[in-house]
CSV table of C-alpha atoms and ligand atoms in Angstrom, one decimal:
chain,number,residue,atom,x,y,z
M,1,MET,CA,-9.6,-14.3,29.2
M,2,ALA,CA,-7.9,-11.5,27.8
M,3,GLY,CA,-4.5,-9.6,27.9
M,4,LEU,CA,-3.5,-6.2,28.9
M,5,TYR,CA,-0.9,-4.5,27.8
M,6,ILE,CA,0.8,-1.3,29.3
M,7,HIS,CA,3.1,1.0,27.0
M,8,ILE,CA,5.6,3.0,29.2
M,9,PRO,CA,7.1,5.6,26.9
M,10,PHE,CA,10.1,6.7,28.3
M,11,CYS,CA,13.9,5.5,27.8
M,12,LYS,CA,17.0,6.7,29.4
M,13,GLN,CA,18.5,7.1,25.9
M,14,ALA,CA,17.6,6.4,22.3
M,15,CYS,CA,19.0,3.4,20.8
M,16,TYR,CA,20.2,4.0,17.4
M,17,TYR,CA,18.2,1.3,15.8
M,18,CYS,CA,14.9,1.7,17.6
M,19,ASP,CA,11.5,3.3,16.1
M,20,PHE,CA,9.3,2.4,19.0
M,21,PHE,CA,7.6,5.4,20.9
M,22,PHE,CA,9.4,6.6,23.5
M,23,SER,CA,10.6,10.1,25.0
M,24,THR,CA,14.0,10.5,26.6
M,25,ARG,CA,12.6,13.3,28.6
M,26,GLN,CA,11.6,12.2,32.2
M,27,ASP,CA,9.6,15.4,33.5
M,28,GLN,CA,6.3,13.7,32.2
M,29,ARG,CA,6.7,10.4,33.4
M,30,THR,CA,4.7,10.6,36.8
M,31,ALA,CA,1.7,12.7,35.0
M,32,VAL,CA,1.7,10.1,32.0
M,33,VAL,CA,1.8,7.3,34.7
M,34,ARG,CA,-1.2,9.0,36.4
M,35,ALA,CA,-3.1,9.2,33.0
M,36,ILE,CA,-2.4,5.3,32.2
M,37,ALA,CA,-3.8,4.7,35.5
M,38,SER,CA,-6.9,6.8,34.6
M,39,GLU,CA,-6.8,5.3,31.0
M,40,ILE,CA,-7.5,2.0,33.0
M,41,ALA,CA,-10.4,3.2,34.6
M,42,LEU,CA,-11.8,4.4,31.7
M,43,GLU,CA,-11.6,1.3,29.7
M,44,LYS,CA,-13.0,-1.1,32.1
M,45,ASN,CA,-15.5,-2.3,30.2
M,46,TYR,CA,-13.4,-3.0,26.8
M,47,LEU,CA,-13.0,-6.5,27.5
M,48,ASN,CA,-16.7,-7.2,28.1
M,49,GLY,CA,-15.7,-8.5,31.8
M,50,GLU,CA,-13.4,-11.2,30.7
M,51,ALA,CA,-10.5,-11.8,33.2
M,52,LEU,CA,-7.1,-10.9,32.4
M,53,GLU,CA,-4.9,-14.0,32.0
M,54,THR,CA,-1.8,-11.8,30.8
M,55,ILE,CA,-0.6,-8.2,32.1
M,56,TYR,CA,2.5,-7.2,29.8
M,57,PHE,CA,4.4,-4.1,30.6
M,58,GLY,CA,6.3,-3.0,27.4
M,59,GLY,CA,7.6,-0.1,26.1
M,60,GLY,CA,10.0,2.1,26.0
M,61,THR,CA,11.3,1.0,29.0
M,62,PRO,CA,9.0,-0.1,32.0
M,63,SER,CA,11.9,-1.0,34.1
M,64,ILE,CA,12.7,2.8,34.5
M,65,LEU,CA,9.6,3.6,36.6
M,66,LEU,CA,9.9,4.0,40.4
M,67,PRO,CA,8.2,1.4,42.5
M,68,GLU,CA,5.7,4.1,43.6
M,69,GLU,CA,4.8,4.6,39.8
M,70,LEU,CA,4.3,0.7,39.1
M,71,ASP,CA,2.3,0.5,42.2
M,72,ALA,CA,-0.4,3.2,40.6
M,73,ILE,CA,-0.5,1.5,37.4
M,74,LEU,CA,-1.0,-2.0,39.2
M,75,SER,CA,-3.8,-0.6,41.9
M,76,ALA,CA,-5.6,0.6,39.0
M,77,ILE,CA,-5.7,-2.6,37.2
M,78,HIS,CA,-6.7,-4.5,40.4
M,79,ALA,CA,-9.3,-1.9,40.8
M,80,ASN,CA,-10.6,-2.1,37.1
M,81,PHE,CA,-10.2,-5.9,36.2
M,82,SER,CA,-10.8,-9.2,37.4
M,83,ILE,CA,-7.4,-11.2,37.2
M,84,VAL,CA,-7.2,-14.9,36.8
M,85,GLU,CA,-5.7,-17.3,39.6
M,86,SER,CA,-2.0,-17.5,38.0
M,87,PRO,CA,-1.6,-14.7,35.5
M,88,GLU,CA,1.4,-14.0,33.5
M,89,ILE,CA,2.5,-10.8,34.7
M,90,THR,CA,5.8,-9.7,32.3
M,91,LEU,CA,8.1,-6.5,32.7
M,92,GLU,CA,10.5,-5.8,30.0
M,93,GLY,CA,13.7,-4.3,31.8
M,94,ASN,CA,16.9,-3.3,30.8
M,95,PRO,CA,20.1,-4.4,32.3
M,96,ASP,CA,21.1,-0.9,34.0
M,97,ASP,CA,18.0,-0.2,35.7
M,98,LEU,CA,17.5,-3.9,37.0
M,99,THR,CA,19.5,-3.6,40.6
M,100,LYS,CA,18.9,-6.1,43.5
M,101,GLU,CA,16.6,-3.5,45.1
M,102,LYS,CA,14.3,-3.1,41.9
M,103,LEU,CA,14.4,-6.9,41.3
M,104,ASP,CA,13.3,-7.7,44.8
M,105,TYR,CA,10.5,-5.0,44.2
M,106,LEU,CA,9.4,-6.2,41.0
M,107,LEU,CA,8.6,-10.0,42.3
M,108,LYS,CA,6.9,-8.5,45.3
M,109,ALA,CA,4.8,-6.3,43.2
M,110,GLY,CA,3.7,-9.6,41.3
M,111,VAL,CA,5.9,-9.5,38.3
M,112,ASN,CA,6.4,-13.6,37.4
M,113,ARG,CA,8.3,-13.0,34.1
M,114,LEU,CA,11.2,-10.7,33.3
M,115,SER,CA,11.9,-10.1,29.8
M,116,ILE,CA,15.7,-8.4,29.6
M,117,GLY,CA,16.8,-6.4,26.5
M,118,VAL,CA,20.3,-7.6,26.5
M,119,GLN,CA,20.7,-7.2,22.7
M,120,SER,CA,24.6,-8.5,22.8
M,121,PHE,CA,27.0,-9.3,25.6
M,122,ASP,CA,29.5,-7.6,23.2
M,123,ASP,CA,30.6,-4.0,24.7
M,124,THR,CA,31.9,-3.1,21.3
M,125,ILE,CA,28.4,-3.6,19.7
M,126,LEU,CA,26.6,-2.6,22.4
M,127,LYS,CA,28.3,0.8,22.0
M,128,SER,CA,27.8,0.5,18.6
M,129,LEU,CA,23.9,0.4,18.9
M,130,ASN,CA,23.9,3.0,21.9
M,131,ARG,CA,22.6,0.7,24.7
M,132,ALA,CA,22.7,2.1,27.9
M,133,HIS,CA,24.4,-1.0,29.5
M,134,ASP,CA,27.8,-3.3,28.9
M,135,ASN,CA,28.7,-6.7,29.2
M,136,ARG,CA,28.9,-6.6,33.0
M,137,MET,CA,25.6,-5.2,33.7
M,138,ALA,CA,23.9,-7.8,31.6
M,139,ARG,CA,25.5,-10.3,33.2
M,140,GLY,CA,24.9,-9.3,36.7
M,141,CYS,CA,21.4,-8.4,35.9
M,142,ILE,CA,20.7,-11.7,34.4
M,143,ASP,CA,22.5,-13.6,37.4
M,144,GLY,CA,20.6,-11.2,39.8
M,145,ALA,CA,17.1,-11.7,38.4
M,146,GLY,CA,17.8,-15.5,38.9
M,147,ASN,CA,19.0,-15.0,42.6
M,148,THR,CA,16.0,-12.8,43.2
M,149,GLY,CA,13.7,-15.8,42.5
M,150,PHE,CA,12.3,-15.2,39.0
M,151,LYS,CA,11.9,-18.5,37.1
M,152,ASN,CA,10.9,-17.4,34.0
M,153,ILE,CA,13.5,-14.9,32.1
M,154,SER,CA,13.5,-14.0,28.6
M,155,ILE,CA,16.7,-12.8,27.0
M,156,ASP,CA,16.5,-10.4,24.0
M,157,LEU,CA,19.4,-10.7,21.2
M,158,ILE,CA,19.7,-8.9,17.8
M,159,TYR,CA,21.4,-10.4,15.0
M,160,GLY,CA,22.3,-9.3,11.6
M,161,ILE,CA,24.3,-6.0,12.9
M,162,PRO,CA,26.5,-4.9,10.2
M,163,GLY,CA,30.0,-5.5,10.4
M,164,ARG,CA,29.4,-8.5,12.7
M,165,THR,CA,30.7,-11.8,12.0
M,166,ASP,CA,29.0,-15.3,12.4
M,167,GLU,CA,31.6,-16.1,14.9
M,168,ASP,CA,30.8,-13.1,17.2
M,169,TRP,CA,27.2,-14.1,16.6
M,170,GLU,CA,27.5,-17.4,17.8
M,171,LYS,CA,29.6,-16.1,20.9
M,172,ASP,CA,26.7,-14.2,21.9
M,173,ILE,CA,24.4,-17.0,21.6
M,174,HIS,CA,26.4,-19.3,23.7
M,175,GLN,CA,26.8,-16.4,26.3
M,176,ALA,CA,22.9,-16.5,26.4
M,177,ILE,CA,22.6,-20.0,26.8
M,178,GLY,CA,24.8,-20.3,29.6
M,179,PHE,CA,22.3,-18.7,32.0
M,180,ALA,CA,19.7,-21.3,30.7
M,181,PRO,CA,17.1,-18.8,30.1
M,182,GLN,CA,13.6,-20.2,29.8
M,183,HIS,CA,13.1,-18.1,26.7
M,184,ILE,CA,15.1,-16.3,24.0
M,185,SER,CA,13.7,-13.7,21.6
M,186,SER,CA,15.7,-12.7,18.6
M,187,TYR,CA,15.0,-10.1,15.8
M,188,SER,CA,16.9,-9.2,12.8
M,189,LEU,CA,18.4,-5.7,12.9
M,190,THR,CA,16.0,-3.7,10.6
M,191,ILE,CA,17.0,-0.2,9.4
M,192,GLU,CA,14.2,1.9,10.4
M,193,GLU,CA,14.1,5.5,8.5
M,194,LYS,CA,13.6,7.6,11.4
M,195,THR,CA,16.2,6.2,13.4
M,196,VAL,CA,20.2,7.2,13.6
M,197,PHE,CA,20.9,4.0,11.8
M,198,GLY,CA,18.2,5.2,9.1
M,199,LYS,CA,20.0,8.4,8.7
M,200,TRP,CA,23.5,7.1,8.5
M,201,THR,CA,22.2,4.6,5.8
M,202,LYS,CA,20.7,7.5,3.7
M,203,GLN,CA,24.1,9.2,3.8
M,204,GLY,CA,25.8,6.2,2.7
M,205,LYS,CA,27.9,5.7,6.0
M,206,MET,CA,25.9,2.4,6.8
M,207,LYS,CA,25.2,-0.6,4.8
M,208,PRO,CA,22.5,-3.2,6.1
M,209,VAL,CA,23.3,-6.7,5.9
M,210,ASP,CA,22.2,-8.6,3.2
M,211,ASP,CA,19.1,-11.0,3.6
M,212,ASP,CA,21.2,-14.1,3.2
M,213,VAL,CA,23.4,-12.9,5.9
M,214,ALA,CA,20.5,-12.3,8.4
M,215,ALA,CA,18.7,-15.7,7.2
M,216,ARG,CA,22.3,-17.4,7.8
M,217,GLN,CA,22.5,-15.8,11.3
M,218,LEU,CA,19.1,-17.0,12.1
M,219,ASN,CA,20.1,-20.5,11.2
M,220,ILE,CA,23.0,-20.5,13.7
M,221,LEU,CA,20.6,-19.3,16.6
M,222,ILE,CA,17.9,-22.1,15.4
M,223,ASP,CA,20.7,-24.8,15.5
M,224,ASN,CA,22.3,-23.9,18.9
M,225,LEU,CA,18.8,-23.4,20.4
M,226,GLU,CA,17.5,-26.6,19.3
M,227,ARG,CA,20.5,-28.6,20.5
M,228,GLU,CA,19.8,-26.9,24.0
M,229,HIS,CA,15.9,-27.9,23.5
M,230,TYR,CA,14.5,-24.8,22.9
M,231,GLU,CA,11.4,-25.0,20.8
M,232,GLN,CA,11.0,-22.7,17.9
M,233,TYR,CA,7.3,-21.6,18.6
M,234,GLU,CA,7.6,-18.5,16.5
M,235,VAL,CA,9.9,-17.1,14.2
M,236,SER,CA,11.6,-14.9,16.4
M,237,ASN,CA,10.7,-16.9,20.0
M,238,PHE,CA,12.2,-19.5,21.7
M,239,SER,CA,11.4,-21.4,24.6
M,240,LYS,CA,12.1,-24.6,27.0
M,241,PRO,CA,8.9,-26.6,27.3
M,242,GLY,CA,6.2,-25.0,28.8
M,243,PHE,CA,7.8,-21.4,28.7
M,244,GLN,CA,6.3,-19.9,25.5
M,245,SER,CA,4.9,-16.5,26.2
M,246,ARG,CA,1.6,-16.8,26.8
M,247,HIS,CA,1.0,-12.9,26.3
M,248,ASN,CA,2.6,-12.9,22.8
M,249,SER,CA,0.6,-16.3,22.0
M,250,ASN,CA,-2.9,-14.9,22.7
M,251,TYR,CA,-1.9,-12.1,20.2
M,252,TRP,CA,-0.8,-14.7,17.7
M,253,LYS,CA,-3.9,-16.8,18.6
M,254,ASN,CA,-6.3,-14.0,17.9
M,255,ARG,CA,-7.4,-13.5,21.4
M,256,ILE,CA,-8.8,-10.0,22.5
M,257,TYR,CA,-6.8,-7.6,24.5
M,258,LEU,CA,-6.5,-3.7,26.0
M,259,GLY,CA,-3.6,-1.7,25.0
M,260,VAL,CA,-3.1,1.7,27.5
M,261,GLY,CA,-0.5,4.4,27.1
M,262,PRO,CA,0.7,6.4,24.3
M,263,SER,CA,0.9,4.5,20.9
M,264,ALA,CA,-0.7,1.4,22.5
M,265,HIS,CA,-3.2,-0.8,20.7
M,266,SER,CA,-6.3,-2.6,21.4
M,267,TYR,CA,-8.3,-5.4,19.8
M,268,ASN,CA,-11.7,-6.6,20.8
M,269,GLY,CA,-12.3,-9.2,18.0
M,270,GLN,CA,-14.0,-6.6,15.9
M,271,SER,CA,-11.9,-3.6,15.3
M,272,ARG,CA,-8.9,-2.3,16.3
M,273,GLN,CA,-7.8,1.2,18.0
M,274,TYR,CA,-4.6,2.9,18.1
M,275,ASN,CA,-3.4,5.5,20.7
M,276,LEU,CA,-2.0,8.5,19.7
M,277,SER,CA,1.9,8.5,19.7
M,278,ASN,CA,2.4,11.6,21.5
M,279,ASN,CA,2.5,12.3,25.4
M,280,SER,CA,1.6,15.4,25.6
M,281,ILE,CA,-1.7,15.3,23.6
M,282,TYR,CA,-2.3,12.0,25.3
M,283,LEU,CA,-1.8,13.5,28.5
M,284,ARG,CA,-4.0,16.6,27.9
M,285,SER,CA,-6.8,14.4,26.3
M,286,ILE,CA,-6.8,11.8,29.3
M,287,GLN,CA,-7.1,14.8,31.6
M,288,GLN,CA,-10.1,15.8,29.7
M,289,GLY,CA,-11.9,12.3,30.2
M,290,LYS,CA,-11.0,11.3,26.6
M,291,ILE,CA,-8.8,8.7,25.2
M,292,PRO,CA,-7.0,9.9,21.8
M,293,PHE,CA,-7.3,6.9,19.5
M,294,THR,CA,-8.3,6.0,15.8
M,295,LEU,CA,-10.7,3.2,15.4
M,296,GLU,CA,-9.9,0.6,12.5
M,297,THR,CA,-13.0,-1.8,11.7
M,298,LEU,CA,-11.5,-5.0,10.5
M,299,SER,CA,-13.0,-6.4,7.4
M,300,ARG,CA,-13.2,-10.1,6.4
M,301,GLU,CA,-10.4,-10.0,4.5
M,302,ASP,CA,-8.5,-7.8,7.0
M,303,LYS,CA,-9.3,-10.8,9.5
M,304,ILE,CA,-8.3,-13.6,7.2
M,305,ASN,CA,-4.9,-11.6,6.4
M,306,GLU,CA,-4.0,-11.0,9.8
M,307,TYR,CA,-5.2,-14.7,10.8
M,308,LEU,CA,-2.4,-15.8,8.2
M,309,LEU,CA,0.5,-13.6,9.2
M,310,THR,CA,0.3,-14.5,12.8
M,311,THR,CA,-0.3,-17.8,12.6
M,312,LEU,CA,2.0,-18.9,9.8
M,313,ARG,CA,4.8,-17.7,12.0
M,314,THR,CA,4.0,-20.0,14.8
M,315,SER,CA,4.8,-23.6,15.3
M,316,TRP,CA,0.9,-24.6,15.5
M,317,GLY,CA,0.3,-22.9,12.1
M,318,ALA,CA,-2.9,-22.0,10.4
M,319,ASP,CA,-6.0,-24.3,11.1
M,320,LEU,CA,-7.8,-24.7,7.5
M,321,ARG,CA,-11.2,-25.2,9.6
M,322,VAL,CA,-10.9,-22.0,11.0
M,323,LEU,CA,-10.7,-20.2,7.7
M,324,ARG,CA,-13.4,-22.5,6.1
M,325,GLU,CA,-16.0,-22.3,9.1
M,326,GLN,CA,-15.4,-18.6,10.1
M,327,PHE,CA,-14.2,-16.9,6.8
M,328,SER,CA,-15.8,-19.5,4.0
M,329,LEU,CA,-12.5,-19.5,2.5
M,330,ASP,CA,-11.2,-22.9,1.0
M,331,ILE,CA,-7.6,-21.8,0.9
M,332,LEU,CA,-6.2,-24.7,-0.5
M,333,SER,CA,-8.5,-25.2,-3.9
M,334,GLU,CA,-7.6,-21.0,-4.3
M,335,ASN,CA,-4.3,-21.4,-4.3
M,336,SER,CA,-3.6,-25.2,-5.4
M,337,ASP,CA,-0.6,-24.3,-7.8
M,338,TYR,CA,1.0,-22.0,-5.0
M,339,ILE,CA,0.6,-24.7,-2.4
M,340,GLN,CA,1.9,-27.6,-4.1
M,341,ASP,CA,5.1,-25.6,-5.0
M,342,LEU,CA,5.3,-24.8,-1.4
M,343,GLN,CA,5.0,-28.7,-0.4
M,344,HIS,CA,7.5,-29.6,-3.2
M,345,LYS,CA,10.0,-27.2,-2.2
M,346,GLY,CA,9.6,-28.7,1.6
M,347,TYR,CA,8.4,-25.2,2.9
M,348,ILE,CA,4.9,-26.2,4.2
M,349,VAL,CA,3.3,-29.5,5.6
M,350,ILE,CA,-0.6,-30.0,6.0
M,351,GLU,CA,-1.6,-32.3,8.5
M,352,ASP,CA,-5.3,-32.5,10.2
M,353,SER,CA,-6.2,-29.7,8.2
M,354,VAL,CA,-3.5,-27.4,9.8
M,355,LEU,CA,-1.2,-25.8,7.7
M,356,ARG,CA,2.4,-25.2,9.2
M,357,LEU,CA,5.7,-23.9,7.8
M,358,THR,CA,8.9,-26.1,7.8
M,359,ARG,CA,12.0,-25.1,9.5
M,360,GLN,CA,13.1,-23.9,6.2
M,361,GLY,CA,9.7,-22.5,5.4
M,362,ARG,CA,9.7,-20.2,8.1
M,363,PHE,CA,12.7,-17.9,6.7
M,364,PHE,CA,10.2,-16.9,4.0
M,365,ALA,CA,7.0,-17.0,6.6
M,366,ASP,CA,5.9,-13.3,5.9
M,367,LYS,CA,6.2,-13.6,2.3
M,368,ILE,CA,4.3,-16.7,1.9
M,369,ALA,CA,1.5,-15.4,4.3
M,370,SER,CA,1.4,-12.3,2.0
M,371,ASP,CA,1.0,-14.3,-1.2
M,372,LEU,CA,-2.0,-16.2,0.3
M,373,PHE,CA,-3.7,-12.8,1.4
M,374,VAL,CA,-6.8,-12.5,0.0
M,375,VAL,CA,-7.9,-9.1,-1.6
M,376,SER,CA,-11.3,-7.2,-1.0
M,377,ASP,CA,-13.6,-7.3,-4.3
M,378,ASN,CA,-13.6,-3.6,-3.9
M,379,LEU,CA,-9.7,-3.6,-4.3
M,380,ARG,CA,-9.5,-5.9,-7.4
M,381,SER,CA,-8.6,-4.2,-10.7
I,1,SF4,S1,15.4,-0.5,22.1
I,1,SF4,FE1,14.4,-0.1,23.9
I,1,SF4,S2,15.8,0.7,25.5
I,1,SF4,FE2,16.6,1.1,23.3
I,1,SF4,S3,15.2,3.0,22.5
I,1,SF4,FE3,14.1,1.6,22.1
I,1,SF4,S4,12.4,0.9,23.5
I,1,SF4,FE4,14.2,2.3,24.4
């Protein structure tokens, strides 16, 4: 079984922190949607006939699409792929788009999971991030989604925002918990160079928070969510039992997927292909029947390192048998001193040949994974 990701590269306005690929020009939107439908047909054999278990509309802002635009993409999917009996169909949406009519339409169209970009319930913070919604819209949208009949709702929140206190952050968490969503995703604000915040930081007008502030706020989040019986199944993702994101979990379990739309990428187990991040070139190319992408064939080392980077962030951890059987790698003997040190610090546990990070260890997930990376013989000095 496989996944399909559809990148909708349009937003109403640019949030000051965001470096995803999107355009705020809406005049190309219908043409890009048509091109995405064509790309789906062009790529119908990419997944080798595997049925779609998950479909994920991400972006950008998929909730900006008109019903007829979303219908065009869904029709192309149904015409070109088989879909399992109970697929997970997620759509990322912003509170300012998700009106009662839009929610009704989405549910009827088959979307069964909503990922709502709330980020904060505090109007001052929302303004400072240049979000297009306010607290009232966020609350109305989450209530509206539940009343419409959505039974799988995820809320996105951001922590580590400069100038914001731990108390402010905890208020946001409590407001989110008050809606009892099935899932919460939360990322620390990172300052990306080509964003407004990146520019302000370079000019000295803004100072990113220290790592220990971000770690403390993540800790506050985990404490609060654990009390409400959410499981931290990935460093930044928390769910009620049975509501882990199937689509994202499949990325972390190394399953194959097709990504369509400008900037989307795809993985077939052997290589990754990256679509170009440019709407005009994407359009012209698809109109000529060609998908504009670059291809990266994955080496043994790439596959091992990706496996470590993704699985160590999850609650199911890295299976040492997979590393031994698929990659002839005995990670314990190759890193015995380092592994012992991590065990001693209480950052990892090894049980039944599975290496997992403890709650404490997850704060350093990416660092630990990169310390365990293998280097190609060609690159050794
Ligand atoms: S955060 Fe979301 S809505 Fe804001 S610019 Fe980025 S993709 Fe668009």
